[in-house]
Amino acid sequence: MEHSVTVREITKQIIKRFTFIEILQGMALTLRKMFSRAVTIQYPKERRHIAPGFRGQHALAKNQAGRAKCVGCGLCAAICPSQCIHITRAKGQVDKYEVDILRCIYCGFCVEACPYGAVVLTENYEYSDYKKENIYMKKDKLLSNWDKYMPGKKGEEYFDKFWRPLSEDFGTPPGQSVFKGKKE
Amino acid sequence: MIQKEAEKIFETRELNVNMGPQHPATHGVLRLVLDIDGETIVKVTPYVGYLHRGIEKLGESLSYFQALPLTDRMDYVSAMSNNIGYVVAVEKLFGIEAPERAKFIRTIVGEMSRISNHLLWLATHALDIGAMTVFLYCFREREWLLDLFEMICGARLTVTYPRVGGVRNDVPQEFLESLWKFTDEFPSRILEYETLIDQNRIWLQRTVDIGVISAEEAINMGMTGPTLRGSGVPYDIRKHMPYDAYDKVDFDVPIGTKGDTYDRYRCRMLELRQSNNIIRQLIEKLPPGPVMVDDPKFTLPPKDKMMPITHPTKEIAYFILEKACKGCGMCMRACPAKAITGEKKAAHKINQALCVNCANCLVTCKFKSVTVVSGGKGLSDEKLAELAVAPDQLPEDIKQAQQLLVKQFEFIKKGPKAPEGDLYVATEVPKGELGFYFVSDGSGKPFRMRLRAPSFIHAGCLPRLCVGHLVADVIAAIGTIDIVLGECDR
């Protein structure tokens, strides 16, 4: 009995060895994939969908009057782990608000630290340039980023969702996401 | 005589070859100096440190809250697991515990990170050995997971999502649904990878009996994670010292038998299935509840409660009450806009034209002499003096907002204080055991932060795995221990 098993196994191995069965299986799989839809995108022509709350280039939020919400308390500069935010104030408002983009690590702590909801991270990730000065973000550029990337309701939604913690994080808000059973 | 001549002419000696630091198969900037006799390895000397950024030292100059993004940049292919390791350690140091829901979410994202790490490992390992197609298929699934990370926190690789005392924000419903769909499909995708390489004769020739290490030796060398489990040691911190929600799920620890490269590969493939299983269990059990611990000492205060002061429509003005001001000059020094003037030991005054309403004076004043005047912006000093009331008599919501604002400033500028002492906390990251050792002197920053990085220890095992094999097997050995040099050099 034992003998026959070994014989069968040996024949199996011999068949495997000479028929290239596992390689053919792999080839069949790759051939099947040729007829399925492509998963790649042609980048500069096609863009991938960017989720809301993406941590890209900064913007300074504006209030309804169209002025910067920022008061210049300096908390964002204090929390920044890479120390890339520089602020000066003059005449009752923020004079200079500069972000050294090349130092920034996009942790999003500045958004979290700001009690005034004045700084956001937008979905802009394509800002490479040939000159260092062009990527050194100054106040007017940051304010124009707000109009460009957070128009209309988008800015408010950003603060609702990603300006944390809110008091609902310390409690149980209604409509919290839970598993709702398998979808058939 | 002739023999001596011949020996002189045909003298053989070992060849010294540099492999790396710029070598695609060394997974980063690892430099190996190989002493080879023909094609056989005689000696391997790994040199590390090309990616040293001083994360341990940087941690000493940042508060416990601030140092979190540094851990992203250690093992950048599984940043989430590293974050979790850090916050679990800091939570233990502070003596707080994250709420149930936060623990579940952290475990889910931790396992997602394990899957995405193993996928990248499989992709590059197979690519190194010569199987190109697996690389493409693995990245297809990894992309899905990275998109899910982007959905919850806005970043794909350097996530900075967990926080000390919970997580940054709750997960949306679409996230759970998309992840559930992923776990439905993923087992069939694992089968695809296995169809391609599991029985492939080239794969078997390149991995079976390569880099064999016995269980005893592996333990002695300090191996952890799947690299150790491949040798048949069922050591898994998730099982033996459960953290977060691992004690609430049911999973197996897959182990190998022989301890060769193929066994370690099988181990990781089985781990992918286990992780998938863990995620499914956790999604089903995910409880409702808070995602941040309700301990104001260790978390940022809720932003909406500060709104009575910080909302732009409130038109706040700050005013110093003459009676209460002792003239200590603290607010004058704290004011970034230089709007406060006054003589020593006389009441100070805020120049409303220069004031930017940043609340720094409110935070620094110890005598409760700075007060908030709602709707007072642009008014004259006399009018403000009429309207101003002592901080104790302000409306309840403004009083609360004022206290929280003070807390926010203190939290950010000083950081929450940790109790004195030291502790070591280990967590199971995809690579192995990631340990954080903190020495605290009672201040807001660690006195010493030491990391036990699995990649560093595994890189030290390379000579043991390579000697006696061929040069091409060095590539397989580097792949099988799954190192990331960002973590190794820190």
XYZ file of C-alpha atoms in Angstrom:
674
model
C 0.000 0.000 0.000
C 2.680 2.405 1.121
C 4.695 1.490 -1.844
C 1.883 2.377 -4.264
C 1.440 5.793 -2.611
C 5.046 6.681 -3.115
C 4.891 5.470 -6.662
C 1.828 7.639 -7.267
C 3.543 10.614 -5.722
C 6.648 10.123 -7.753
C 4.611 9.891 -10.946
C 2.755 13.031 -9.891
C 6.033 14.843 -9.444
C 7.312 13.589 -12.746
C 4.163 14.782 -14.496
C 4.506 18.144 -12.757
C 8.108 18.379 -13.754
C 7.590 17.684 -17.412
C 4.221 19.293 -18.095
C 5.097 22.711 -16.586
C 1.614 22.702 -15.085
C 2.241 25.391 -12.426
C 3.818 27.717 -14.946
C 0.922 27.195 -17.343
C -1.528 28.016 -14.537
C 0.312 31.254 -13.881
C 0.361 32.075 -17.573
C -3.388 31.430 -17.804
C -3.950 33.880 -14.964
C -1.906 36.615 -16.579
C -3.626 35.955 -19.900
C -7.036 36.343 -18.232
C -5.943 39.679 -16.806
C -5.245 40.918 -20.314
C -8.977 41.096 -20.936
C -9.944 42.769 -17.666
C -10.144 46.509 -17.143
C -6.917 48.389 -16.568
C -6.313 49.558 -13.023
C -3.713 52.158 -13.912
C -4.453 55.743 -14.944
C -2.626 57.947 -17.407
C -1.519 60.525 -14.894
C -1.228 63.975 -16.406
C -4.331 63.431 -18.547
C -6.339 61.544 -15.961
C -6.399 62.464 -12.279
C -7.254 60.211 -9.413
C -10.072 61.194 -7.115
C -8.726 62.977 -4.069
C -10.526 62.307 -0.822
C -11.818 65.374 1.059
C -9.494 66.419 3.836
C -6.370 65.604 1.856
C -3.275 67.020 3.486
C -1.690 69.021 0.678
C -0.519 72.604 0.361
C -1.666 75.098 2.967
C -4.260 77.846 2.696
C -5.312 80.620 5.043
C -9.047 80.691 5.668
C -11.059 83.848 5.040
C -14.039 85.046 7.042
C -17.258 86.350 5.529
C -15.765 89.808 5.137
C -13.038 88.336 2.925
C -10.216 88.937 5.387
C -7.896 86.360 6.908
C -9.345 84.594 9.914
C -5.858 84.250 11.312
C -5.156 86.430 14.332
C -1.507 85.495 14.646
C -1.537 83.795 18.042
C 1.390 81.642 16.951
C 0.069 78.284 18.118
C 0.603 76.689 14.704
C 4.215 77.850 14.759
C 4.590 76.504 18.288
C 3.276 73.010 17.534
C 4.946 72.592 14.136
C 7.419 69.704 14.562
C 9.549 70.956 11.679
C 9.277 74.653 12.602
C 8.285 75.817 9.141
C 5.750 78.554 10.024
C 6.890 82.122 10.629
C 4.501 84.844 11.786
C 4.829 88.547 12.509
C 2.062 90.999 13.432
C 1.583 94.717 12.854
C -1.235 97.211 13.250
C -3.742 94.853 14.750
C -3.427 92.142 12.163
C -1.132 89.474 10.853
C 1.595 91.068 8.819
C 3.569 88.069 7.660
C 2.425 84.491 7.575
C 4.959 82.331 5.821
C 5.122 78.589 5.372
C 8.389 77.070 4.275
C 6.866 74.341 2.113
C 10.182 72.577 1.662
C 10.448 71.990 5.397
C 6.815 71.054 5.941
C 6.032 67.396 6.670
C 2.242 67.702 6.228
C 1.335 66.260 9.599
C -1.649 68.607 9.842
C -0.868 69.645 13.413
C -1.185 73.333 12.516
C -4.843 72.763 11.625
C -5.379 70.962 14.887
C -3.589 73.557 16.990
C -5.424 76.561 15.572
C -8.315 77.539 17.869
C -9.616 80.015 15.284
C -9.973 77.672 12.304
C -7.702 79.863 10.249
C -5.350 77.448 8.528
C -6.282 74.471 6.350
C -4.496 71.954 4.203
C -5.886 71.837 0.670
C -5.881 69.102 -1.923
C -3.179 70.744 -4.005
C -0.204 68.424 -4.321
C 1.179 69.634 -7.656
C 3.277 72.647 -6.792
C 6.766 71.775 -7.926
C 8.734 74.666 -9.343
C 12.160 75.570 -10.595
C 12.681 78.336 -8.065
C 12.761 78.089 -4.317
C 11.055 81.470 -3.892
C 7.980 80.297 -5.747
C 7.353 77.504 -3.267
C 7.989 79.671 -0.209
C 4.367 80.442 0.622
C 3.601 83.987 1.701
C 0.373 85.377 3.093
C -1.216 86.534 -0.176
C -0.486 83.216 -1.865
C -1.961 81.326 1.055
C -5.089 83.483 0.947
C -5.504 82.973 -2.796
C -5.180 79.212 -2.187
C -8.333 79.448 -0.080
C -10.322 80.889 -2.992
C -8.795 78.386 -5.370
C -9.209 75.128 -3.473
C -11.865 75.774 -0.841
C -14.592 77.661 -2.674
C -18.158 77.891 -1.401
C -19.287 75.316 1.111
C -16.154 73.228 0.823
C -14.267 75.168 3.447
C -17.022 74.804 6.030
C -17.256 71.077 5.367
C -13.537 70.772 5.869
C -13.816 72.327 9.310
C -16.781 70.122 10.223
C -14.954 66.956 9.354
C -11.252 67.493 9.847
C -10.857 70.256 12.390
C -10.577 68.018 15.409
C -11.152 67.283 18.220
C -14.748 68.526 18.505
C -16.878 67.782 21.527
C -18.586 64.941 19.654
C -15.288 63.040 19.672
C -15.583 62.806 23.446
C -19.135 61.493 23.323
C -21.360 59.321 21.172
C -22.785 61.377 18.309
C -25.912 60.125 16.520
C -25.345 58.464 13.179
C -21.940 57.055 14.090
C -20.649 54.585 11.546
C -21.222 50.956 12.512
C -21.342 47.699 10.624
C -24.753 47.312 9.030
C -24.675 43.681 7.969
C -23.462 42.020 4.857
C -24.610 43.500 1.606
C -26.068 40.869 -0.657
C 59.676 24.346 -8.587
C 57.138 24.231 -11.384
C 54.378 23.760 -8.837
C 55.452 26.886 -6.944
C 55.514 28.869 -10.166
C 52.035 27.652 -11.008
C 50.708 28.638 -7.572
C 52.144 32.076 -8.054
C 50.503 32.519 -11.436
C 47.156 30.987 -10.537
C 46.961 32.413 -7.029
C 43.360 32.716 -5.818
C 42.188 35.118 -3.194
C 38.873 36.360 -1.934
C 37.279 39.185 -3.824
C 35.906 42.138 -1.928
C 32.691 43.498 -3.447
C 30.555 46.430 -2.370
C 26.836 45.854 -2.678
C 24.971 49.082 -2.195
C 24.238 51.631 -0.820
C 22.691 52.433 -4.207
C 21.365 49.080 -5.173
C 17.756 48.454 -6.071
C 17.631 45.137 -4.279
C 18.893 46.332 -0.922
C 15.563 47.943 -0.006
C 16.943 51.373 0.658
C 20.441 52.443 1.470
C 21.899 49.310 2.974
C 25.540 48.717 2.132
C 26.892 45.202 2.246
C 30.558 44.424 1.832
C 30.813 40.891 0.502
C 33.927 38.763 0.641
C 33.425 36.202 -2.079
C 35.322 33.138 -3.095
C 34.292 32.674 -6.693
C 30.524 32.842 -6.434
C 30.330 31.716 -2.805
C 29.911 34.143 0.070
C 32.619 33.911 2.694
C 31.832 36.960 4.771
C 29.154 39.672 4.804
C 29.493 42.954 6.646
C 26.397 45.167 6.684
C 26.947 48.902 7.090
C 23.953 50.904 8.246
C 23.399 54.571 9.041
C 23.016 56.150 5.622
C 19.465 57.210 6.459
C 20.157 58.325 9.999
C 18.029 61.328 10.900
C 18.376 61.240 14.668
C 14.750 60.448 15.445
C 15.619 59.384 18.980
C 17.416 62.655 19.666
C 14.725 64.725 17.954
C 12.157 63.082 20.198
C 13.890 64.582 23.206
C 13.313 68.120 21.964
C 9.640 67.655 21.034
C 6.666 67.147 23.294
C 4.970 63.741 23.429
C 2.238 65.063 21.145
C 4.629 66.618 18.639
C 6.931 63.634 18.238
C 4.200 61.490 16.669
C 4.954 62.385 13.004
C 8.545 61.256 13.494
C 7.368 57.684 13.915
C 5.698 57.838 10.498
C 9.083 58.318 8.983
C 10.700 55.308 10.570
C 9.018 52.463 8.807
C 7.328 54.366 6.044
C 5.680 51.346 4.458
C 3.669 50.637 7.581
C 3.493 54.064 9.165
C 0.181 53.334 10.871
C 1.607 50.460 12.926
C 4.514 52.626 14.036
C 2.132 55.385 15.089
C 0.099 52.900 17.071
C 3.233 51.560 18.748
C 4.135 55.083 19.808
C 0.719 56.091 21.120
C 0.270 52.818 22.994
C 3.613 53.421 24.719
C 2.849 57.054 25.562
C -0.614 56.161 26.822
C 0.929 53.653 29.185
C 3.405 56.287 30.358
C 0.608 58.776 31.025
C -1.531 56.087 32.620
C -4.540 56.661 30.399
C -6.538 54.273 28.309
C -8.146 54.979 24.953
C -11.896 54.390 24.639
C -13.179 51.095 23.263
C -14.122 52.415 19.843
C -10.748 54.096 19.355
C -9.002 50.852 20.251
C -11.069 48.971 17.679
C -10.369 51.544 14.981
C -6.670 51.505 15.787
C -6.571 47.728 15.552
C -8.397 47.802 12.215
C -6.016 50.333 10.700
C -3.065 48.522 12.247
C -4.045 45.310 10.494
C -4.652 47.226 7.255
C -1.142 48.527 7.605
C 0.121 44.974 8.154
C -1.571 43.847 4.955
C -0.207 46.752 2.959
C 3.276 46.149 4.371
C 3.215 42.441 3.537
C 1.924 43.260 0.059
C 4.837 45.596 -0.549
C 7.217 43.021 0.897
C 5.840 40.305 -1.381
C 5.944 42.630 -4.363
C 9.576 43.648 -3.920
C 10.767 40.258 -2.735
C 9.252 38.592 -5.779
C 10.598 41.304 -8.043
C 14.093 40.849 -6.639
C 13.932 37.144 -7.272
C 12.536 37.634 -10.748
C 8.744 37.419 -10.630
C 7.591 40.720 -12.085
C 3.845 40.109 -12.364
C 3.297 39.627 -8.633
C 4.690 43.106 -8.116
C 1.968 44.635 -10.264
C -0.835 42.624 -8.689
C 0.278 43.424 -5.136
C 0.333 47.120 -5.842
C -3.205 46.940 -7.173
C -4.484 45.878 -3.741
C -2.119 48.138 -1.831
C -3.539 51.083 -3.731
C -7.002 50.254 -2.400
C -5.723 50.255 1.173
C -3.842 53.513 0.684
C -7.004 55.093 -0.703
C -8.796 53.989 2.445
C -6.091 55.590 4.568
C -6.520 58.762 2.565
C -10.253 58.658 3.217
C -9.881 58.652 6.993
C -6.916 60.932 7.520
C -6.007 62.723 4.312
C -2.625 61.102 3.763
C -1.615 57.884 2.077
C 1.754 57.024 3.557
C 2.697 59.279 6.450
C -0.666 59.042 8.104
C -0.287 60.482 11.645
C -3.764 59.177 12.369
C -3.755 57.737 15.898
C -3.444 60.187 18.766
C -2.408 59.784 22.353
C -5.752 58.898 23.918
C -7.623 57.807 20.805
C -7.643 58.614 17.120
C -7.746 61.867 15.177
C -11.288 61.527 13.853
C -13.999 58.937 13.598
C -14.203 56.688 10.536
C -16.969 57.416 8.015
C -19.548 54.842 6.969
C -18.119 54.593 3.422
C -14.811 53.581 4.916
C -16.316 50.585 6.696
C -18.263 49.556 3.616
C -15.289 49.841 1.300
C -13.077 47.972 3.739
C -15.684 45.222 4.091
C -15.741 44.872 0.333
C -11.954 44.684 0.355
C -11.960 41.875 2.909
C -14.510 40.040 0.774
C -12.312 40.158 -2.271
C -8.880 39.925 -0.761
C -8.665 36.120 -0.176
C -9.193 35.516 -3.882
C -6.424 38.009 -4.628
C -4.051 36.122 -2.314
C -4.863 33.007 -4.325
C -3.820 34.874 -7.447
C -0.392 35.655 -6.021
C -0.036 32.055 -4.954
C -0.994 30.762 -8.374
C 1.865 32.770 -9.765
C 4.661 31.855 -7.393
C 3.714 29.319 -4.757
C 4.629 26.227 -6.793
C 6.678 27.944 -9.446
C 9.865 25.965 -9.971
C 12.104 29.007 -10.227
C 10.623 30.466 -7.042
C 11.150 27.173 -5.239
C 14.738 26.904 -6.426
C 15.465 30.405 -5.246
C 13.828 30.130 -1.817
C 13.773 26.545 -0.523
C 16.774 25.806 1.733
C 18.130 29.320 1.339
C 19.025 31.219 4.490
C 18.078 28.450 6.896
C 18.132 29.424 10.554
C 17.099 27.200 13.438
C 14.596 28.281 16.069
C 17.203 28.434 18.798
C 19.580 30.502 16.751
C 16.844 32.837 15.596
C 15.849 33.539 19.193
C 19.461 34.100 20.177
C 19.925 36.600 17.380
C 16.911 38.576 18.579
C 14.721 37.977 15.555
C 11.052 38.779 15.952
C 7.920 38.867 13.855
C 7.399 36.653 10.805
C 11.160 36.301 10.425
C 11.265 34.420 13.717
C 7.961 32.622 13.212
C 9.282 31.147 9.973
C 11.675 29.130 12.132
C 8.780 27.669 14.106
C 8.651 29.896 17.188
C 5.053 31.014 17.814
C 6.031 34.345 19.391
C 3.565 37.108 18.665
C 3.067 40.124 20.924
C -0.511 40.484 19.722
C -1.171 37.088 21.290
C 1.086 37.128 24.327
C 0.837 40.732 25.489
C -2.344 41.961 23.797
C -2.729 45.702 23.367
C -5.607 47.684 21.839
C -8.366 45.260 20.811
C -6.319 42.148 20.049
C -7.673 40.333 23.094
C -11.154 40.557 21.612
C -10.425 38.832 18.324
C -9.719 35.261 17.442
C -6.725 34.565 15.245
C -3.932 32.068 14.721
C -0.212 32.663 14.658
C 1.106 30.896 11.550
C 4.541 29.318 11.951
C 7.000 27.617 9.647
C 9.017 24.460 10.219
C 12.390 24.625 8.559
C 13.235 28.290 8.887
C 14.231 28.852 5.280
C 13.218 31.653 2.964
C 10.252 29.696 1.632
C 8.886 29.109 5.145
C 9.075 32.783 5.964
C 7.262 33.513 2.717
C 4.513 31.032 3.620
C 4.257 32.550 7.088
C 3.613 35.997 5.723
C 1.094 34.717 3.190
C -0.848 33.035 5.981
C -0.557 36.190 8.061
C -2.246 38.130 5.272
C -5.241 35.816 5.623
C -5.224 36.134 9.398
C -5.115 39.933 9.208
C -7.997 39.878 6.779
C -9.899 37.744 9.241
C -9.107 40.071 12.150
C -10.363 43.103 10.222
C -13.650 41.328 9.428
C -14.207 40.405 13.054
C -13.453 43.923 14.226
C -15.725 45.610 11.700
C -18.566 43.380 12.810
C -17.947 44.145 16.470
C -17.111 47.865 16.143
C -18.924 49.494 19.093
C -20.362 53.009 19.076
C -18.850 55.483 21.500
C -16.252 58.227 21.869
C -12.984 58.125 19.913
C -10.957 60.325 22.273
C -10.331 59.756 25.951
C -12.235 62.243 28.096
C -9.235 63.420 30.088
C -8.602 67.120 29.434
C -5.044 66.852 30.753
C -3.837 64.743 27.840
C -5.964 65.800 24.882
C -6.585 69.004 23.015
C -9.817 70.663 24.199
C -12.876 70.454 21.926
C -12.828 73.258 19.363
C -16.550 73.992 19.222
C -16.598 74.804 22.964
C -14.060 77.567 22.314
C -16.283 79.122 19.673
C -17.848 81.839 21.917
C -14.418 83.498 21.870
C -12.760 82.248 18.734
C -15.540 82.551 16.155
C -14.867 85.526 13.841
C -18.407 86.888 14.137
C -18.033 87.390 17.900
C -15.798 90.483 17.452
C -13.965 89.936 20.689
C -11.853 92.584 22.390
C -9.489 91.964 25.280
C -9.365 94.406 28.120
C -7.207 94.698 31.246
C -9.136 95.509 34.408
C -7.295 98.273 36.186
C -8.226 97.134 39.666
C -7.026 93.584 39.256
C -3.798 94.294 37.341
C -0.703 94.076 39.523
C 1.621 95.365 36.815
C 3.846 92.299 36.664
C 4.524 92.721 32.963
C 3.922 89.057 32.051
C 1.284 89.908 29.453
C 3.499 92.597 27.978
C 6.218 90.034 27.344
C 3.759 87.462 26.039
C 2.042 89.814 23.597
C 3.360 88.962 20.125
C 1.910 92.159 18.603
C 3.540 94.416 21.251
C 0.163 96.018 21.917
C 0.443 96.077 25.700
C 2.193 98.930 27.438
C 2.546 99.997 31.023
C 4.925 100.816 33.857
C 6.037 98.270 36.393
C 3.618 97.852 39.291
C 1.030 100.020 37.547
C -1.983 98.862 35.582
C -1.164 97.893 31.998
C -3.136 98.859 28.950
C -3.933 97.182 25.649
C -3.621 99.362 22.580
C -6.725 98.193 20.705
C -5.374 99.435 17.381
C -2.413 97.062 17.599
C -4.133 94.118 19.290
C -4.598 91.052 17.081
C -6.931 89.237 19.517
C -4.637 86.270 19.906
C -5.449 85.573 23.568
C -1.816 85.320 24.671
C -2.374 87.918 27.444
C -5.460 86.076 28.651
C -3.449 82.886 28.918
C -0.447 84.334 30.733
C -2.215 86.575 33.284
C -2.190 84.960 36.718
C -4.292 87.585 38.470
C -7.418 87.243 36.331
C -7.155 90.830 35.233
C -7.573 90.217 31.497
C -11.179 89.861 30.446
C -13.129 89.310 27.270
C -15.578 91.863 25.882
C -17.933 90.270 23.416
C -18.626 92.555 20.484
C -16.098 95.044 21.747
C -13.878 95.260 18.721
C -13.267 98.799 17.540
C -14.703 100.450 20.628
C -12.860 103.109 22.576
C -11.115 102.359 25.860
C -13.728 104.249 27.917
C -16.555 102.280 26.359
C -14.703 99.012 26.946
C -14.119 99.917 30.594
C -17.864 100.364 30.953
C -18.691 97.045 29.317
C -15.932 94.952 30.886
C -16.752 92.626 33.743
C -14.445 90.534 35.905
C -13.656 87.102 34.434
C -15.691 85.394 37.182
C -18.854 87.251 36.214
C -18.723 86.498 32.498
C -21.480 84.380 30.939
C -21.011 80.638 31.481
C -20.173 79.733 27.869
C -17.557 82.449 27.538
C -16.054 81.474 30.867
C -15.767 77.870 29.700
C -14.345 78.939 26.355
C -11.791 81.052 28.141
C -10.672 78.134 30.320
C -10.418 75.819 27.324
C -8.447 78.370 25.357
C -5.961 78.620 28.210
C -5.715 74.825 28.179
C -5.143 74.796 24.422
C -2.252 77.244 24.749
C -0.700 75.341 27.619
C -1.061 72.001 25.876
C 0.655 73.233 22.749
C 3.386 75.365 24.270
C 4.384 73.051 27.112
C 2.834 69.687 26.337
C 1.119 67.371 28.810
C 3.422 66.372 31.648
C 4.329 62.727 32.049
C 4.954 61.174 35.459
C 8.576 60.466 36.354
C 9.999 57.059 35.635
C 10.785 54.857 32.696
C 9.003 52.153 30.759
C 9.378 49.898 27.778
C 6.361 49.020 25.666
C 6.519 46.646 22.728
C 4.014 46.264 19.937
C 3.870 43.890 17.008
C 4.489 45.814 13.809
C 4.589 43.930 10.485
C 8.383 43.677 10.682
C 8.573 42.336 14.207
C 8.721 43.733 17.696
C 8.828 47.521 17.806
C 9.672 48.733 21.273
C 9.602 52.225 22.721
C 11.641 52.943 25.809
C 10.958 56.243 27.528
C 12.822 57.813 30.393
C 10.722 60.627 31.775
C 11.935 63.330 34.140
C 8.445 64.622 34.795
C 8.452 67.304 32.113
C 6.484 67.528 28.885
C 9.283 66.004 26.825
C 10.962 62.633 27.163
C 14.401 62.730 28.773
C 15.380 59.816 26.557
C 13.475 58.053 23.815
C 14.938 54.792 22.636
C 13.543 52.656 19.853
C 13.946 48.945 19.418
C 13.637 48.722 15.655
C 13.171 45.200 14.284
C 14.839 46.109 10.981
C 18.083 47.000 12.742
C 18.289 43.654 14.484
C 17.318 41.771 11.345
C 19.989 43.581 9.341
C 22.468 42.243 11.871
C 21.318 38.702 11.085
C 22.212 39.040 7.406
C 25.746 37.561 7.668
C 24.338 34.491 9.380
C 21.765 34.003 6.594
C 24.102 34.610 3.653
C 27.402 32.890 4.390
C 27.880 29.746 2.313
C 25.316 30.734 -0.301
C 25.793 32.325 -3.685
C 25.790 36.049 -4.428
C 22.317 35.884 -5.935
C 21.003 34.453 -2.663
C 22.019 37.587 -0.788
C 19.154 39.306 -2.561
C 16.754 36.625 -1.386
C 18.098 36.942 2.161
C 17.661 40.722 2.207
C 14.124 40.283 0.944
C 13.165 37.603 3.399
C 14.029 39.546 6.551
C 11.873 42.437 5.318
C 13.933 45.428 6.349
C 13.238 49.098 5.824
C 16.282 51.249 6.283
C 14.294 54.222 7.533
C 13.509 52.210 10.616
C 16.914 50.555 10.832
C 18.882 53.813 10.839
C 16.121 55.950 12.412
